[in-house]
Every structure is written in C-alpha cells, then in structure tokens.
Short mmCIF file of C-alpha atoms in Angstrom, two decimals:
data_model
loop_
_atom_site.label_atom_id
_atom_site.label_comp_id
_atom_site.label_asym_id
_atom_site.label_seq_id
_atom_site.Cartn_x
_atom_site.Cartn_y
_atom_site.Cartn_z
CA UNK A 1 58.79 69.74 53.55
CA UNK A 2 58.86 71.29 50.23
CA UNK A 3 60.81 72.40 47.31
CA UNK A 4 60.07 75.58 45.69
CA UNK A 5 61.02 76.49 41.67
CA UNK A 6 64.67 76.48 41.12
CA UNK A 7 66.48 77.08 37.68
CA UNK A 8 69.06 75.16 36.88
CA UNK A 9 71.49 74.17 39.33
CA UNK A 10 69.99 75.90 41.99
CA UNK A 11 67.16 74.50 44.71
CA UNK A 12 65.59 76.04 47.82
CA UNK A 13 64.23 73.58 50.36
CA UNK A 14 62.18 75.01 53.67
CA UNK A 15 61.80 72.47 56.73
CA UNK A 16 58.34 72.76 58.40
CA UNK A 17 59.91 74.12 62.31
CA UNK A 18 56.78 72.96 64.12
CA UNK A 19 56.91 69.27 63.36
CA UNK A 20 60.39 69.40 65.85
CA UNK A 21 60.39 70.48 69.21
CA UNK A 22 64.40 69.76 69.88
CA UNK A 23 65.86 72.52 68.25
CA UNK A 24 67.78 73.52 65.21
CA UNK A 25 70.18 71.38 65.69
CA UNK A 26 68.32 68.09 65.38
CA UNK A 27 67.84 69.29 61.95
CA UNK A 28 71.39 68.74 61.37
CA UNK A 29 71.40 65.04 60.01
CA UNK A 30 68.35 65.27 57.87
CA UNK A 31 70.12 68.20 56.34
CA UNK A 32 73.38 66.54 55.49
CA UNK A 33 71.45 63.51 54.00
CA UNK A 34 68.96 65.75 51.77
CA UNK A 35 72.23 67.87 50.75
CA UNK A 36 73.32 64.37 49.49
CA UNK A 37 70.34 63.16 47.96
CA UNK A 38 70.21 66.58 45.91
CA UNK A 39 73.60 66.41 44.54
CA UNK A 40 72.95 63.30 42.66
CA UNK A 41 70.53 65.54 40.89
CA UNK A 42 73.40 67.63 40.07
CA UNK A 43 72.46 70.95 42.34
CA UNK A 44 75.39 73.13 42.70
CA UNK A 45 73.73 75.07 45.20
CA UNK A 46 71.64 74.05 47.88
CA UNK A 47 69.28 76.59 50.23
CA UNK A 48 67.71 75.05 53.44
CA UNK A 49 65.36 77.48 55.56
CA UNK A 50 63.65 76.80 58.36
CA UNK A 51 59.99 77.56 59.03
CA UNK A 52 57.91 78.87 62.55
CA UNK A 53 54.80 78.93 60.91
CA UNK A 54 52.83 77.88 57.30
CA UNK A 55 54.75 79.50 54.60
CA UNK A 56 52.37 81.30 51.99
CA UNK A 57 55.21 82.36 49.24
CA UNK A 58 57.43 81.02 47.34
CA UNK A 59 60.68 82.05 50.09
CA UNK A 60 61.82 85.83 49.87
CA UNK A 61 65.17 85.08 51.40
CA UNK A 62 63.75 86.25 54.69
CA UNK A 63 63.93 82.88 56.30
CA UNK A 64 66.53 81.67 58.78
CA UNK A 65 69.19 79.85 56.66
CA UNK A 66 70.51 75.94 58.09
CA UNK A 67 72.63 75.03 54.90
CA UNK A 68 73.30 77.09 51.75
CA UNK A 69 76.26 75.92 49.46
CA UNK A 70 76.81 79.24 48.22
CA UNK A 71 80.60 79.10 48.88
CA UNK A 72 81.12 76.24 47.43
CA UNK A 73 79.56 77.38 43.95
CA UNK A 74 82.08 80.54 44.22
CA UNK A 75 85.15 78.04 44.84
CA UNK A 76 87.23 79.18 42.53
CA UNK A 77 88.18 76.31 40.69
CA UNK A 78 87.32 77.19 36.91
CA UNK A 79 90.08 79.13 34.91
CA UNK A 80 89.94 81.95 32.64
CA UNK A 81 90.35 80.31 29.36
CA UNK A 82 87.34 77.43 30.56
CA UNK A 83 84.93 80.51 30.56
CA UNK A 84 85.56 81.94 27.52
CA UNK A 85 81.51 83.61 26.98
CA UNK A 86 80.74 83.34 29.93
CA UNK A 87 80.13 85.32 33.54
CA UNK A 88 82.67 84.69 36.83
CA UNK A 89 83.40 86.37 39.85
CA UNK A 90 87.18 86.84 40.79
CA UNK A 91 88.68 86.32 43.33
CA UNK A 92 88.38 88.69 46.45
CA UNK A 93 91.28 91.30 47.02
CA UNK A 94 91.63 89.80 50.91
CA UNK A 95 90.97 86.00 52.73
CA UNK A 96 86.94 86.79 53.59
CA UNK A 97 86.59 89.71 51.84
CA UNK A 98 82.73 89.92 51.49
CA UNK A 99 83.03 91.61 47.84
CA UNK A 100 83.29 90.19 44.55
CA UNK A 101 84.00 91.95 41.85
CA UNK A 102 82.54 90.13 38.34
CA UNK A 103 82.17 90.05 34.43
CA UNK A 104 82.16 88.63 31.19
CA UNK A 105 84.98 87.10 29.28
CA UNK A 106 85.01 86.72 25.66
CA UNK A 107 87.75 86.51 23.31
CA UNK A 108 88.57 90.06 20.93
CA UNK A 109 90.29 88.63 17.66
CA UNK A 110 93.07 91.24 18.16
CA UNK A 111 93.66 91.49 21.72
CA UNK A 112 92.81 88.03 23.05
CA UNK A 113 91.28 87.09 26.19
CA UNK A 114 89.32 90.19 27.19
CA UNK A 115 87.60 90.51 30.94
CA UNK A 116 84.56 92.79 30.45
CA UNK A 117 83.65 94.57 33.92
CA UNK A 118 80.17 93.74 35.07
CA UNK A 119 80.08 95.60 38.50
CA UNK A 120 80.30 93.89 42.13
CA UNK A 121 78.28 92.32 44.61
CA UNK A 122 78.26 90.64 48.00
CA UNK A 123 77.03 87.93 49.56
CA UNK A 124 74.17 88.36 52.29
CA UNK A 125 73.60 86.45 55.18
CA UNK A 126 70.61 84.55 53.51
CA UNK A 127 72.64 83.47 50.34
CA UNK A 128 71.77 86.17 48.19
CA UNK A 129 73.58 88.12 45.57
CA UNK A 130 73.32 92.21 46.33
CA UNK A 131 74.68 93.74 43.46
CA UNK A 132 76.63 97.05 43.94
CA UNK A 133 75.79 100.51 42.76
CA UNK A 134 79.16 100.95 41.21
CA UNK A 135 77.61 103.49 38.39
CA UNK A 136 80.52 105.66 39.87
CA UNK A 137 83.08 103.31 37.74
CA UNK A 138 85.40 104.56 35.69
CA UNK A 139 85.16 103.64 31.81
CA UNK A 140 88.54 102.76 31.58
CA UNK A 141 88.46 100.21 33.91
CA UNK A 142 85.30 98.56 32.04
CA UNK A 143 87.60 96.36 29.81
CA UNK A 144 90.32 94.43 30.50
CA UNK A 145 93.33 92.26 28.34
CA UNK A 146 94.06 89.38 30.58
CA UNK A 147 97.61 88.13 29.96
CA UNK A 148 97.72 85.04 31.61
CA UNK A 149 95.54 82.02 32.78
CA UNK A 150 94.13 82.39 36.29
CA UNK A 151 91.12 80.99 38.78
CA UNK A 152 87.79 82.28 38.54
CA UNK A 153 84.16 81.06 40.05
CA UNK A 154 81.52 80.71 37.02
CA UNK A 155 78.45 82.74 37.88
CA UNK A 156 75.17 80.51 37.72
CA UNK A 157 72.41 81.63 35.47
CA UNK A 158 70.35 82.15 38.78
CA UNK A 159 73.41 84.46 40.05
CA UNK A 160 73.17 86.15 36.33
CA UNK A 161 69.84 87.03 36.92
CA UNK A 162 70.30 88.52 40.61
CA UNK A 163 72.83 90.73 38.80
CA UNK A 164 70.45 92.15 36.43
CA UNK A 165 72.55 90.65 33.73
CA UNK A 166 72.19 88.62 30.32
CA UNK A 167 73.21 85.35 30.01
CA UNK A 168 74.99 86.06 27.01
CA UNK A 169 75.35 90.50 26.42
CA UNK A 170 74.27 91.61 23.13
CA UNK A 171 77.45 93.18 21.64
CA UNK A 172 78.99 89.66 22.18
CA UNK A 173 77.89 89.23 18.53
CA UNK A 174 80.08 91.90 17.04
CA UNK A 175 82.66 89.46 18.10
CA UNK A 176 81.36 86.26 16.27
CA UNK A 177 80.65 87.72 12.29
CA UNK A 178 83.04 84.96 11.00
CA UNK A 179 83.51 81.90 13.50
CA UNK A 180 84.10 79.65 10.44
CA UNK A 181 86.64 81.02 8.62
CA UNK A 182 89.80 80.37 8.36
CA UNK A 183 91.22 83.94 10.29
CA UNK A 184 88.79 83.47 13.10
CA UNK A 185 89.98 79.89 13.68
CA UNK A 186 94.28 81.15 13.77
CA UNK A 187 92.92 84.03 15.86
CA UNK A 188 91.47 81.86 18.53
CA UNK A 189 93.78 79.38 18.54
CA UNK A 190 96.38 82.94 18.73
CA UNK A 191 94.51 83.67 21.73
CA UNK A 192 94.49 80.51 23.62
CA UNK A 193 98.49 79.85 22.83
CA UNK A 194 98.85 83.28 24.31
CA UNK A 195 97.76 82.76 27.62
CA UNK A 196 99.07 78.97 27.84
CA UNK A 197 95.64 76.98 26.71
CA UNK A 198 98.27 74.99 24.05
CA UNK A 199 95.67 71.81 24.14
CA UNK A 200 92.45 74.22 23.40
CA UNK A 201 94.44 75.95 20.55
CA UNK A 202 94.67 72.93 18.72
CA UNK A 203 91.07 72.23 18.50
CA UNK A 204 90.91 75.92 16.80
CA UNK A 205 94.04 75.50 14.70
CA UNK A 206 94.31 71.51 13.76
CA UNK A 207 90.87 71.71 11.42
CA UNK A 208 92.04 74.97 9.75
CA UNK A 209 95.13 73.23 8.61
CA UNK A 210 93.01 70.52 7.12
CA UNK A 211 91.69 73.46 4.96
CA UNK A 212 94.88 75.76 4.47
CA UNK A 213 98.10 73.98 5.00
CA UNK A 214 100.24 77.43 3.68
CA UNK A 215 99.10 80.16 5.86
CA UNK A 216 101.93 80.83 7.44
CA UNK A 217 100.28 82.31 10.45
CA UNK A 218 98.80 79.13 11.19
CA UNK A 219 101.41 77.11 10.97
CA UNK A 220 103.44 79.08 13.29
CA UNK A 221 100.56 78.93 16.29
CA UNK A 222 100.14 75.16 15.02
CA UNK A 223 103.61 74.05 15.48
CA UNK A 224 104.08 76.25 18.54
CA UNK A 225 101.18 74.97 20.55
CA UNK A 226 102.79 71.50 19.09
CA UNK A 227 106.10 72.45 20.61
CA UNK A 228 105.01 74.06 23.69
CA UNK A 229 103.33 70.60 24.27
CA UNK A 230 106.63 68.40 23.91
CA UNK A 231 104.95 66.67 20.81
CA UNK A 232 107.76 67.21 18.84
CA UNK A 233 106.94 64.60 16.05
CA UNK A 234 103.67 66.40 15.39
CA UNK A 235 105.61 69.77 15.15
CA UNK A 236 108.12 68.47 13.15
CA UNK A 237 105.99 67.15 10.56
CA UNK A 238 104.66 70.58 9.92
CA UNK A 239 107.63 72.95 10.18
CA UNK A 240 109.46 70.29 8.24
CA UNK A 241 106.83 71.29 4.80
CA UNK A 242 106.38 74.67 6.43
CA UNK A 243 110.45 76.08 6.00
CA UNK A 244 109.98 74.74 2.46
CA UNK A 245 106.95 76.31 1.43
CA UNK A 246 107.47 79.59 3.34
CA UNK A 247 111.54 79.73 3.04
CA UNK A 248 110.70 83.50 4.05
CA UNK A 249 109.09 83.56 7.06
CA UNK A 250 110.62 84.46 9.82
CA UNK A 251 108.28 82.82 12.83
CA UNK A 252 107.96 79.87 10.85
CA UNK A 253 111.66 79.38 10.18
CA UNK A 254 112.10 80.49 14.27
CA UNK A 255 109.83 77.89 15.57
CA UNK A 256 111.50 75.11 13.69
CA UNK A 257 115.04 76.14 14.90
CA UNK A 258 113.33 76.28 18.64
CA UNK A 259 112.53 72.01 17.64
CA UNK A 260 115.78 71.57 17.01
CA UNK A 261 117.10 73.00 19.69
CA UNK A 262 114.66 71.15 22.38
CA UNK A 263 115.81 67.94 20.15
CA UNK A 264 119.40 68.52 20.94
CA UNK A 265 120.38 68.98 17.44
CA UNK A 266 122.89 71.56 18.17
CA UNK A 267 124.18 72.07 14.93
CA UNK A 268 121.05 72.08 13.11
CA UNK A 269 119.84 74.62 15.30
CA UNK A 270 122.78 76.69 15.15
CA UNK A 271 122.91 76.51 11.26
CA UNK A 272 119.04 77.84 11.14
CA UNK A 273 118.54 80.56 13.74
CA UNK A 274 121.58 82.07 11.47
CA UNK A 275 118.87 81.79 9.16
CA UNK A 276 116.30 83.11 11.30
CA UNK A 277 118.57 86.47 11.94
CA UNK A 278 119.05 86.65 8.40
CA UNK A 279 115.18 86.97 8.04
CA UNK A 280 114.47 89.01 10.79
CA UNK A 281 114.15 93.07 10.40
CA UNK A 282 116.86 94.63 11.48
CA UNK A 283 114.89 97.27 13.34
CA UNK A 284 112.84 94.15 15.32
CA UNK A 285 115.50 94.25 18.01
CA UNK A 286 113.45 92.07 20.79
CA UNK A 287 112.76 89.34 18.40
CA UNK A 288 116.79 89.85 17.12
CA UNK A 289 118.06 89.24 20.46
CA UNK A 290 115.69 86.41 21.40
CA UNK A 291 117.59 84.80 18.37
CA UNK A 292 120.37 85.27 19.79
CA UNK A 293 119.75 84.38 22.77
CA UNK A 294 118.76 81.17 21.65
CA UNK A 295 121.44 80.81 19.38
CA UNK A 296 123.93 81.50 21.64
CA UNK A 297 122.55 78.56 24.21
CA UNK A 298 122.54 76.09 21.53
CA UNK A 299 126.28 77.19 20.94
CA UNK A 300 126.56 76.30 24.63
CA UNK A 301 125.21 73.07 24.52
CA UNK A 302 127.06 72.02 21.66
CA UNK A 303 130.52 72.48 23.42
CA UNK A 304 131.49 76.43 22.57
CA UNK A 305 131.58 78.47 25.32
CA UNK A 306 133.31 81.31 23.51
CA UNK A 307 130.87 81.70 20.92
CA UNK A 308 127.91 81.11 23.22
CA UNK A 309 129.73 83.98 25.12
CA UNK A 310 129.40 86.63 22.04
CA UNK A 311 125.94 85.91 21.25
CA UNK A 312 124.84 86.22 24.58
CA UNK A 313 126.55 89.61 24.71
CA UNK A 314 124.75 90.28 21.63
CA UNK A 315 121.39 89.02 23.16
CA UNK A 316 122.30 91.08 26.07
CA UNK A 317 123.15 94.34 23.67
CA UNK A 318 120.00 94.22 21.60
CA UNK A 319 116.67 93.46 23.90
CA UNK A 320 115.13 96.62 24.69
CA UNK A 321 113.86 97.12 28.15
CA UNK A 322 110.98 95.03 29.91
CA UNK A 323 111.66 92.45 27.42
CA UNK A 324 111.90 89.11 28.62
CA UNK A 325 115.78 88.45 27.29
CA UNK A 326 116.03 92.13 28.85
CA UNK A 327 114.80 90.87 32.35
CA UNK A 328 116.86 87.84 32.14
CA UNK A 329 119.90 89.94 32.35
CA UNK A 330 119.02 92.40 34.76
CA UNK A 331 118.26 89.27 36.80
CA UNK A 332 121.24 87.20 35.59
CA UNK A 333 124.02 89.78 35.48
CA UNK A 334 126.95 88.21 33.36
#
C-alpha cells in the first residue's frame, strides 16, 4: 500500500490487487478501518483505488475506485454567509442531478452578499471534477445579489485547482481598499444583518462603536442586530444615548420604538413611532406605512381596537406594491 501527494484535505490511497486473491470485496473492512484512521488526520476526502499490476505514476484517476468521500465533501452543510471569500458549489437543480453549478462569494459594500458565477462541473465516476465549457454564458448571469442565507458545499483547494480557478480571484481586492475603517466595518456588518447573520454583524459593528459612538448608521445596524437577537438590554443601552444624540434620525428613532414595542411598553411605543412618522419623508411611503403598521399593533396590544383599526387602514393605504406590509394585506384581507 501507498499514499500518493495530497494537498490539504485531500488523500489518494491505491491497494496492491495481487496480494488478495478473494475479491474486491474482502477489501471492504480494511477500507472502512483506513477511512477511519485517515479522518483523525482530518482528510475530508478520501480516494481508494485498487491495483492489477505495479503502479508506475502517481494515479491518473484511471484506476478502479473502492471508496471516495467525494459526496460527503459536497454535503451541503456550510451556509452562504460562512463562505464569505470563498468558492462553493450549490446545490443541484434535481435529487442526483450530476451538475453543479459553482462560484465565489464575496461581500460588495453596496449590494451585500454577492455570488460571482464560476462555471459548472460534474462529478466522474473516478471522483474527479470535469469542469464545463460554459463559455456560452451569458454576462448577466455572471453576478449575483443573494438575498437571503442558504446551504452551500465549500469547494476544496484541490477542487479549486481542478476548476482552473484561484484560490482567492484577483479583482477580490478592489473590494478590500479600506477593511479598517470605520464605513467598511457598518457596511459589513449592513451586509450580514441583511441576510440574517445578526451574531456575525456584531463582530463588524461592536468594535466600530468603540471608535464612533454617533454615526448614526451604525447605531441603527448595532441596535438592530441587538434587537433582532432578543438582547434587548444591550439595544437599549444604545438607542437609549442614540434618540438623544441623533433626535433626527429617523431609523434610529424607528428601531428604538420597535424595543419598546417587543418590551410591551405600549404607550411608550405608541408615543414614539408618532415621532418616527413625524421624521419620516412624506414621499417614503413603504417605510410610512411600516410605521404604521407597527403603530397601529402596539395600539392593539394596548387595549384600542378602534385606533389600531385606522392605522392599519392607513398601513394598508400607503405600502406600495411587493412591499412586505403590501403582501401582508393581500394575504390578510381585512
């Protein structure tokens, strides 16, 4: 037996054929032992040919295959926003669908989480990567803005390699000119909030309030990753300074009436998202009826239905279509 050069997480292993006369499947059992002898090495991916005769290359993939953990390396257990710089595969379009279609996703400070089209490739028999010849590809379809958090498989730097790719593609530094300042750090954290990563936001958005404890743009994605995570004594603490030093802003002065309604201080809530209509343009009709959609639920809770009932005809009178108070309605008629 021996092993020939791997990188990384990846090991090939051919079994000498002629020292058995039983079969392939006597093989079986020292297979599943050496699978679990090279796991504690920490090899993702396991190859195990079998040999006829004395083997004078390093293995071209030509050999019979006993074992390769391929498939479990392309589980797809990873999500978008742990693979932020990084290559995966997604998911295939059908249940055994033999094509994968793959690429790189970074983070663009204005649109978020982008998914950067690499190309596609299968999976052959021997536990290879064929890349496609998808140079028929539309542009368009080279970049995309993912909107919410799903599963993807993390490509291997062997798998990278197969794919005729970088490990990391050179215009990923026109992304990266300012990872320390202050923008880059409410842009990130932005980015993660948007698509639901509220825990990896903070590690963006905590130390730049450390350094600016005014920018109002931060301390709205602060206290709303704060508040999306029910830690309502950490988001309290900053919207608390935050109304007072920015009495004019409007998502600052939103977020804190959204803590007061999850507190179940009805009347404090009702008394500021008055406030928060009073702030907000006139002409911002989505973000007006979210208000009052809002305000009108914390009228609710507080024990009047009838003037819960005329925001919520407001709410109902001012989001525009496709917005999310919009779809409530058309799903909830009242």
């Amino acid at each position: 037996m021996r092993a020939f050069p791997f990188e990384r997480d990846f090991v090939r292993v051919t079994l000498d054929k002629r020292a058995h006369t039983s079969g392939e499947t006597s093989y079986k059992p020292l297979v599943d032992e050496l699978e679990v002898h090279l796991r504690q090495f920490g090899f993702k991916r396991i190859v195990v040919d079998l040999a006829a005769s004395n083997i004078n290359s390093d293995g071209d993939g030509k050999l019979p295959v006993v074992l390769d953990t391929l498939k479990q390396r392309l589980q797809f257990t990873t999500s978008v926003t742990e693979n932020e710089d990084r290559w995966v595969a997604l998911p295939p379009t059908k249940p055994g669908e033999n094509t994968f279609m793959y690429g790189f996703i970074y983070i663009d400070s204005e649109a978020g989480f982008t998914f950067h089209m690499g190309g596609s490739f299968s999976v052959t028999k021997n536990g290879a990567i064929q890349p496609h010849d998808d140079s028929a590809m539309s542009q368009p379809m080279l970049k995309s803005r993912i909107q919410r958090d799903y599963l993807v498989a993390r490509l291997s730097p062997e798998d990278i390699k197969a794919l005729g790719k970088s490990v990391t593609p050179d215009w990923l530094q026109y992304y990266k000119t300012d990872s320390d300042s202050i923008y880059h750090k409410v842009r990130w954290g932005w980015a993660y909030n948007h698509i639901g990563a509220y825990e990896k936001a903070l590690t963006f958005l905590e130390p730049a309030y450390l350094l600016e404890p005014t920018n109002g743009k931060l301390l709205f994605e602060l206290s709303y990753s704060y508040n999306a995570l029910r830690r309502a004594d950490a988001a309290e603490r900053v919207l608390v300074r935050a109304v007072k030093d920015l009495p004019d802003d409007f998502f600052v002065n939103r977020e804190y009436a959204y803590l007061l309604l999850q507190s179940k201080r009805y009347d404090k809530a009702i008394e500021q998202y008055h406030r928060c209509l009073k702030l907000c343009p006139e002409t911002d009709l989505a973000q007006k009826s979210e208000v009052a959609f809002n305000l009108a639920q914390a009228y609710n809770q507080s024990g009047k239905p009838k003037k819960a009932a005329t925001w919520f005809k407001n709410a109902q009178k001012w989001a525009p279509e496709g917005t999310p108070v919009a779809e409530f309605f058309k799903n909830n008629p009242r």
